[in-house]
Tab-separated table of C-alpha atoms in Angstrom:
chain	number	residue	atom	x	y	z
A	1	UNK	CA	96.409	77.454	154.129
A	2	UNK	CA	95.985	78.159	150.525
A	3	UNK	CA	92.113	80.514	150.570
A	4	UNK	CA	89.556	78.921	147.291
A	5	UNK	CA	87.464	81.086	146.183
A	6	UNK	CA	84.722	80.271	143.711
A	7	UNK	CA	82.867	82.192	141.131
A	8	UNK	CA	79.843	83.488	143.040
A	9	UNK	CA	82.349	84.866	145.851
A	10	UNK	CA	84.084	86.479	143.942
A	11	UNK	CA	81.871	88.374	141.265
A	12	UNK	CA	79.191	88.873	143.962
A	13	UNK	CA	78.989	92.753	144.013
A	14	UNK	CA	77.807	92.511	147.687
A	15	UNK	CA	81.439	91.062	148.543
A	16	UNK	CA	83.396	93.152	146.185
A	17	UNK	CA	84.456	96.102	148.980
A	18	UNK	CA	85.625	93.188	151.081
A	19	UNK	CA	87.283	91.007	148.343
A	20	UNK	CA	88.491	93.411	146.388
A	21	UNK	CA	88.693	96.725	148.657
A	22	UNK	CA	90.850	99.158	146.350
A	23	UNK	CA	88.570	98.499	143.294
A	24	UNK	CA	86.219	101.743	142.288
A	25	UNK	CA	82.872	100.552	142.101
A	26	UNK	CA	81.403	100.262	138.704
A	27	UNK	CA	84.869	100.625	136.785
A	28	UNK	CA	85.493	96.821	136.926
A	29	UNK	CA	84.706	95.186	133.437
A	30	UNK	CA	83.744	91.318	133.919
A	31	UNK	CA	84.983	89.672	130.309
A	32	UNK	CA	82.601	87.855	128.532
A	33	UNK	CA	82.493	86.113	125.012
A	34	UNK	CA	79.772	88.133	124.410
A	35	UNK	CA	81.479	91.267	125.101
A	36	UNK	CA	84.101	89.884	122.906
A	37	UNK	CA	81.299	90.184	119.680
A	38	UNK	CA	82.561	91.992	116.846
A	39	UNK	CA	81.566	95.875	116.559
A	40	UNK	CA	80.714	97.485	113.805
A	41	UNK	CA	80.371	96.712	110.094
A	42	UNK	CA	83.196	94.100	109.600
A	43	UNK	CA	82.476	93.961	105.652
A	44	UNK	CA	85.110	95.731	104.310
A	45	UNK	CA	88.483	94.020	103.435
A	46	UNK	CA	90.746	94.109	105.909
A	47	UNK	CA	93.050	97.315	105.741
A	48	UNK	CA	96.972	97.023	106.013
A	49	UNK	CA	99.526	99.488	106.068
A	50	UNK	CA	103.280	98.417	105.206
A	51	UNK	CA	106.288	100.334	105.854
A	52	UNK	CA	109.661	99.686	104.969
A	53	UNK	CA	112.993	101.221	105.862
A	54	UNK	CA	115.325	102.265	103.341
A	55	UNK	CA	115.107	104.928	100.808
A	56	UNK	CA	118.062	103.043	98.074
A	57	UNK	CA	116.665	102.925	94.832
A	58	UNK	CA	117.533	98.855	94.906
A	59	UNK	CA	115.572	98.623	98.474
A	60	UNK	CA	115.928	94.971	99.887
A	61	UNK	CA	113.220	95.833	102.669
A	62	UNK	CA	110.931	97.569	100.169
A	63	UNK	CA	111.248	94.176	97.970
A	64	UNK	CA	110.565	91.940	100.635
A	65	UNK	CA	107.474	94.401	101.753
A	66	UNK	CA	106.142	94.205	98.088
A	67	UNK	CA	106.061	90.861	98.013
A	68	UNK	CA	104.314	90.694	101.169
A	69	UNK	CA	101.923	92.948	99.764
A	70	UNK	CA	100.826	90.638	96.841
A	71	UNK	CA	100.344	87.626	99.520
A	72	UNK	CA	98.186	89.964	101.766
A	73	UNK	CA	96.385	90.817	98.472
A	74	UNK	CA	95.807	87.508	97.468
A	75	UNK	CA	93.894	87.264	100.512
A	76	UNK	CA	91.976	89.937	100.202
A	77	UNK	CA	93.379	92.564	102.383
A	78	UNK	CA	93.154	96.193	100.925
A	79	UNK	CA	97.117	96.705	100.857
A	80	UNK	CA	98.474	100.539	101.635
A	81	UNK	CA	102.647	100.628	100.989
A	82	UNK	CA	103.870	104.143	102.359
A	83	UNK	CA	106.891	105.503	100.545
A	84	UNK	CA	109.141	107.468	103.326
A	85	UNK	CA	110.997	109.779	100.764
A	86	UNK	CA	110.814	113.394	101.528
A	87	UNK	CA	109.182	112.225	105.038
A	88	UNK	CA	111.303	115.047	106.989
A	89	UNK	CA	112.521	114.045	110.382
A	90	UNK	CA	110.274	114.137	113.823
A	91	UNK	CA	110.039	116.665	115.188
A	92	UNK	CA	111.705	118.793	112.276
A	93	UNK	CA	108.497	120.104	110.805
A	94	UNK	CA	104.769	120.970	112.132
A	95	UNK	CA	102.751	117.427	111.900
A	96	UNK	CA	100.697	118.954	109.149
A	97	UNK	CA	103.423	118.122	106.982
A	98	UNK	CA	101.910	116.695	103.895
A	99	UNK	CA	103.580	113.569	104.295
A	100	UNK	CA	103.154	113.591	108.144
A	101	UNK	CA	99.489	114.269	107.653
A	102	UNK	CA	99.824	110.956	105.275
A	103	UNK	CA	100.826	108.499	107.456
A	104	UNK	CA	99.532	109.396	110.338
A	105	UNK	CA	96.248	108.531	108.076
A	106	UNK	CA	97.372	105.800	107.150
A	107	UNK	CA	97.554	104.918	110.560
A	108	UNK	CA	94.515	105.314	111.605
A	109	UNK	CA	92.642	103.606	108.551
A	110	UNK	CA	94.895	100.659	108.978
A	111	UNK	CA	93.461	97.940	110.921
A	112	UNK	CA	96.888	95.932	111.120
A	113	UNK	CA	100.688	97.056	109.990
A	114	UNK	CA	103.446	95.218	108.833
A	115	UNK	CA	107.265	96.571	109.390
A	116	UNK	CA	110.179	96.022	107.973
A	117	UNK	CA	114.042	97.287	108.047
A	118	UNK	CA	117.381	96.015	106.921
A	119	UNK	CA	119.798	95.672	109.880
A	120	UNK	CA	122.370	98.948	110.176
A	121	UNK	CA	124.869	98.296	112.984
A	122	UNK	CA	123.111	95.853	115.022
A	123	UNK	CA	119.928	97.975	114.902
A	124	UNK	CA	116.646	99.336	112.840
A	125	UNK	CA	117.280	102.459	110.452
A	126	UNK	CA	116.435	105.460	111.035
A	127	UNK	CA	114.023	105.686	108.321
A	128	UNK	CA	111.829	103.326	109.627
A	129	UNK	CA	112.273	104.677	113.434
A	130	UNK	CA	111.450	108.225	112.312
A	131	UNK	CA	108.301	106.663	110.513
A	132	UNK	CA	107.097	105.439	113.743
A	133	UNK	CA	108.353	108.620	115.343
A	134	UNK	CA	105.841	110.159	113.803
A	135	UNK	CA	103.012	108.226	114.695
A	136	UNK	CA	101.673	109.256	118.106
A	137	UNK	CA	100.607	107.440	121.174
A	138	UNK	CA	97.399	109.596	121.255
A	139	UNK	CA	96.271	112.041	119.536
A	140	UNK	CA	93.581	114.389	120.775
A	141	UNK	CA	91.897	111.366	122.605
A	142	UNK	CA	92.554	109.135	119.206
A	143	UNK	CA	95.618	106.588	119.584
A	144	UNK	CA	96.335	106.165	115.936
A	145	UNK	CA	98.240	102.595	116.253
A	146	UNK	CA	96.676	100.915	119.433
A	147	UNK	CA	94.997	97.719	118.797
A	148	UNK	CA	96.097	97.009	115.404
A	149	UNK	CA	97.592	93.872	114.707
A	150	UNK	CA	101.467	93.648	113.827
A	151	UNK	CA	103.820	91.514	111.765
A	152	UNK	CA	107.639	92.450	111.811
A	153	UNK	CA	110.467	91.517	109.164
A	154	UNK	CA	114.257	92.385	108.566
A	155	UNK	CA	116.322	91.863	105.927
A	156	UNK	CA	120.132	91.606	106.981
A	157	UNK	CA	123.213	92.111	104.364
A	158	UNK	CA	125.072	89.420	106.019
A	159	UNK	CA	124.326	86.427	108.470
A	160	UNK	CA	121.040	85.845	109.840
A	161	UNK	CA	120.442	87.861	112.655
A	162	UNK	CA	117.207	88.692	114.831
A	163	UNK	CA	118.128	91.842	116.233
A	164	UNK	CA	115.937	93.872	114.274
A	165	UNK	CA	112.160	92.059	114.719
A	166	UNK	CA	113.505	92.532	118.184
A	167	UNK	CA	113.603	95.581	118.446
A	168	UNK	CA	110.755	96.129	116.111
A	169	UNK	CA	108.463	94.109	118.734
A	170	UNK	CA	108.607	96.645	121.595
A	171	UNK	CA	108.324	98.973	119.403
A	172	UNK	CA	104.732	97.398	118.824
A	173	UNK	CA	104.706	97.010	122.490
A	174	UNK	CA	105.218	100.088	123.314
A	175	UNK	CA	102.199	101.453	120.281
A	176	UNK	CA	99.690	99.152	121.758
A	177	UNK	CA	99.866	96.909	118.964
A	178	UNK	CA	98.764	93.089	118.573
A	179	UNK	CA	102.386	91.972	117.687
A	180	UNK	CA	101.865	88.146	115.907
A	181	UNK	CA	104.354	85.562	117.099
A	182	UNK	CA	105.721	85.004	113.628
A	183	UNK	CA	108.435	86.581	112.081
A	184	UNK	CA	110.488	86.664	109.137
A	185	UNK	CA	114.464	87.212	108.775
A	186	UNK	CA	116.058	86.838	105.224
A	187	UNK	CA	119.604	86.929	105.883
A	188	UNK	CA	122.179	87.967	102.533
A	189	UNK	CA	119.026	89.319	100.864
A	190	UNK	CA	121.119	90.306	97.944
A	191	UNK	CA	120.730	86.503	96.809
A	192	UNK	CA	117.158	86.499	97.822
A	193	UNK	CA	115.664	88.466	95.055
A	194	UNK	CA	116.524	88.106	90.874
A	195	UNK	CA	117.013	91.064	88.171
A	196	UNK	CA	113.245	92.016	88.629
A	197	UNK	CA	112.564	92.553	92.244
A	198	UNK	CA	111.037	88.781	92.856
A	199	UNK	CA	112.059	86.688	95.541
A	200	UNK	CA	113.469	83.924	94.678
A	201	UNK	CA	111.323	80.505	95.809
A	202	UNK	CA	113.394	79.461	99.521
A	203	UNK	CA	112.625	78.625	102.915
A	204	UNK	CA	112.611	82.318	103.552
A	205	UNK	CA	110.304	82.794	101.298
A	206	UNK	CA	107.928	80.138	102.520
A	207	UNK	CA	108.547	81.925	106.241
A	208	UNK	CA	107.394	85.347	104.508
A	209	UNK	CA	103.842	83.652	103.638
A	210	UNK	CA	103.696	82.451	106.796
A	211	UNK	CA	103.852	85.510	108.567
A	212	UNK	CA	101.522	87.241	106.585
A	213	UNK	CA	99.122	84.425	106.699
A	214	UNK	CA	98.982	84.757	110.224
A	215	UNK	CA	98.657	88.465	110.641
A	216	UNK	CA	95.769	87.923	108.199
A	217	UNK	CA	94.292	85.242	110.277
A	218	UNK	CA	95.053	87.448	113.722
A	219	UNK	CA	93.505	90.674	111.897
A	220	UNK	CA	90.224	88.800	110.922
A	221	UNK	CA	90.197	88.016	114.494
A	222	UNK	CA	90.799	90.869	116.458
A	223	UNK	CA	89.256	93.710	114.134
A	224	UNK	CA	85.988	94.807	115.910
A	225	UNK	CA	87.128	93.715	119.028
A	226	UNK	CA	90.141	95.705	119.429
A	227	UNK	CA	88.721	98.757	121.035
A	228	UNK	CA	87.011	96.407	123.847
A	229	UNK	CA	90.693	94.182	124.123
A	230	UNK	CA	92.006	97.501	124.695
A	231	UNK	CA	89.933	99.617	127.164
A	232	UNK	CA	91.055	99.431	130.738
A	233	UNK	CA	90.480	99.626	134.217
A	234	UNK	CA	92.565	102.132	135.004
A	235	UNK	CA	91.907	104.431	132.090
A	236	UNK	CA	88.170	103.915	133.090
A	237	UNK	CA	88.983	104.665	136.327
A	238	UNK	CA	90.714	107.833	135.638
A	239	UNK	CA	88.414	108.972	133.120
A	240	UNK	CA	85.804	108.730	136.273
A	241	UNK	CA	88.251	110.755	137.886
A	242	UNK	CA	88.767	113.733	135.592
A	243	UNK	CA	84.904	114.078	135.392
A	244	UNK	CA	83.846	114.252	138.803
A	245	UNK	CA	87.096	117.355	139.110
A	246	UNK	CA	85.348	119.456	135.861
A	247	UNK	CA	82.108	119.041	138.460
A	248	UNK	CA	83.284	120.227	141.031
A	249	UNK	CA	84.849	122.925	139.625
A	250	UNK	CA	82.065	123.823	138.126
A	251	UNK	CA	80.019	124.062	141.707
């Protein structure tokens, strides 16, 4: 037989060693909506940071970013595009590169990101991958990408394909990032864009604003809460851990 339980049983802290007997005491968070209150001064514009992946003069994915940018904009997001030339590759240099030093700022002013590659062989480039090479899971106790919101694109030379965003989402996944269900996918982006770098109006064009209308939505809803949406148990836990060891040590 199926065992109820109700609220009162099972947030009682009298009960917890019995319901819930490998819990550490005092590490368990109960959500609330109240906990879920922004933090902080949410006045500023929200702050985006856009990063493409090619470095050809004629860059499809830097087109398609740039026209992201001036829906973002639009708005009102405070719009950062980071240019990868000259970024040397991870691991190659000391990360106080001056252009390692740059985007890793970047980073961690950016409330939400937006990436974007062409397809090469079935796959993202390299200079977008060794842009987010760069960026670190954690950096003396800072994680420079975790809970920022993400929207992914790809541009493709041929047929549509999706092969890219994929890959581009656990990526996100794998930063801690908000990754927003949209995406966009411009397939033969040579016809996509005229003589001046515009996108042409199109259905893939309309999907663009989309996406970027709902990362802006997403961002305006997750900024100040990120850092709570993000803190866990087991981190908590740990932490709790490491502290009572430097006593002891100390004794």
């Amino acid at each position: 037989m199926t065992e109820i339980f109700n609220i009162s049983t099972a947030s009682s802290e009298r009960t917890l060693a019995k319901t819930l007997p490998n819990i550490t005491p005092g590490q368990l968070d109960t959500p609330t909506l109240a906990l879920l209150a922004p933090r902080g001064d949410m006045s500023h514009p929200p702050r985006i940071l856009m990063l493409y992946g090619s470095l050809r003069e004629r860059s499809f994915s830097r087109l398609l970013t740039e026209e992201a940018a001036r829906v973002l904009a639009h708005f009102g997001a405070e719009v950062k595009i980071f240019n990868p030339t000259e970024l040397p590759m991870a691991g190659s240099v000391p990360d106080t590169h001056p252009k390692v030093a740059e985007l890793r700022a970047l980073s961690l002013w950016s409330e939400a990101q937006v990436w974007c590659s062409p397809e090469r062989h079935g796959a993202i480039t390299a200079v977008l991958k060794n842009q987010i090479d760069w960026i670190p899971l954690e950096d003396a106790g800072v994680r420079p990408s975790q809970g920022r919101t993400l929207a992914v694109m790809q541009v493709c030379g041929g047929s549509q394909s999706f092969n890219v965003v994929n890959t581009l989402r656990l990526l996100g996944r794998w930063m801690r990032m908000f990754t927003i269900p949209n995406q966009s996918s411009v397939p033969m982006a040579y016809k996509e864009f005229d003589d001046d770098g515009r996108m042409k109006p199109s259905a893939y064009y309309d999907r663009m604003v989309d996406v970027m209308e709902e990362l802006f939505k997403f961002t305006l809803l997750i900024r100040g809460r990120s850092d709570y949406l993000t803190e866990r148990y087991s981190e908590r836990q740990q932490r709790e851990a490491n502290a009572t060891a430097q006593l002891v040590q100390k004794i």
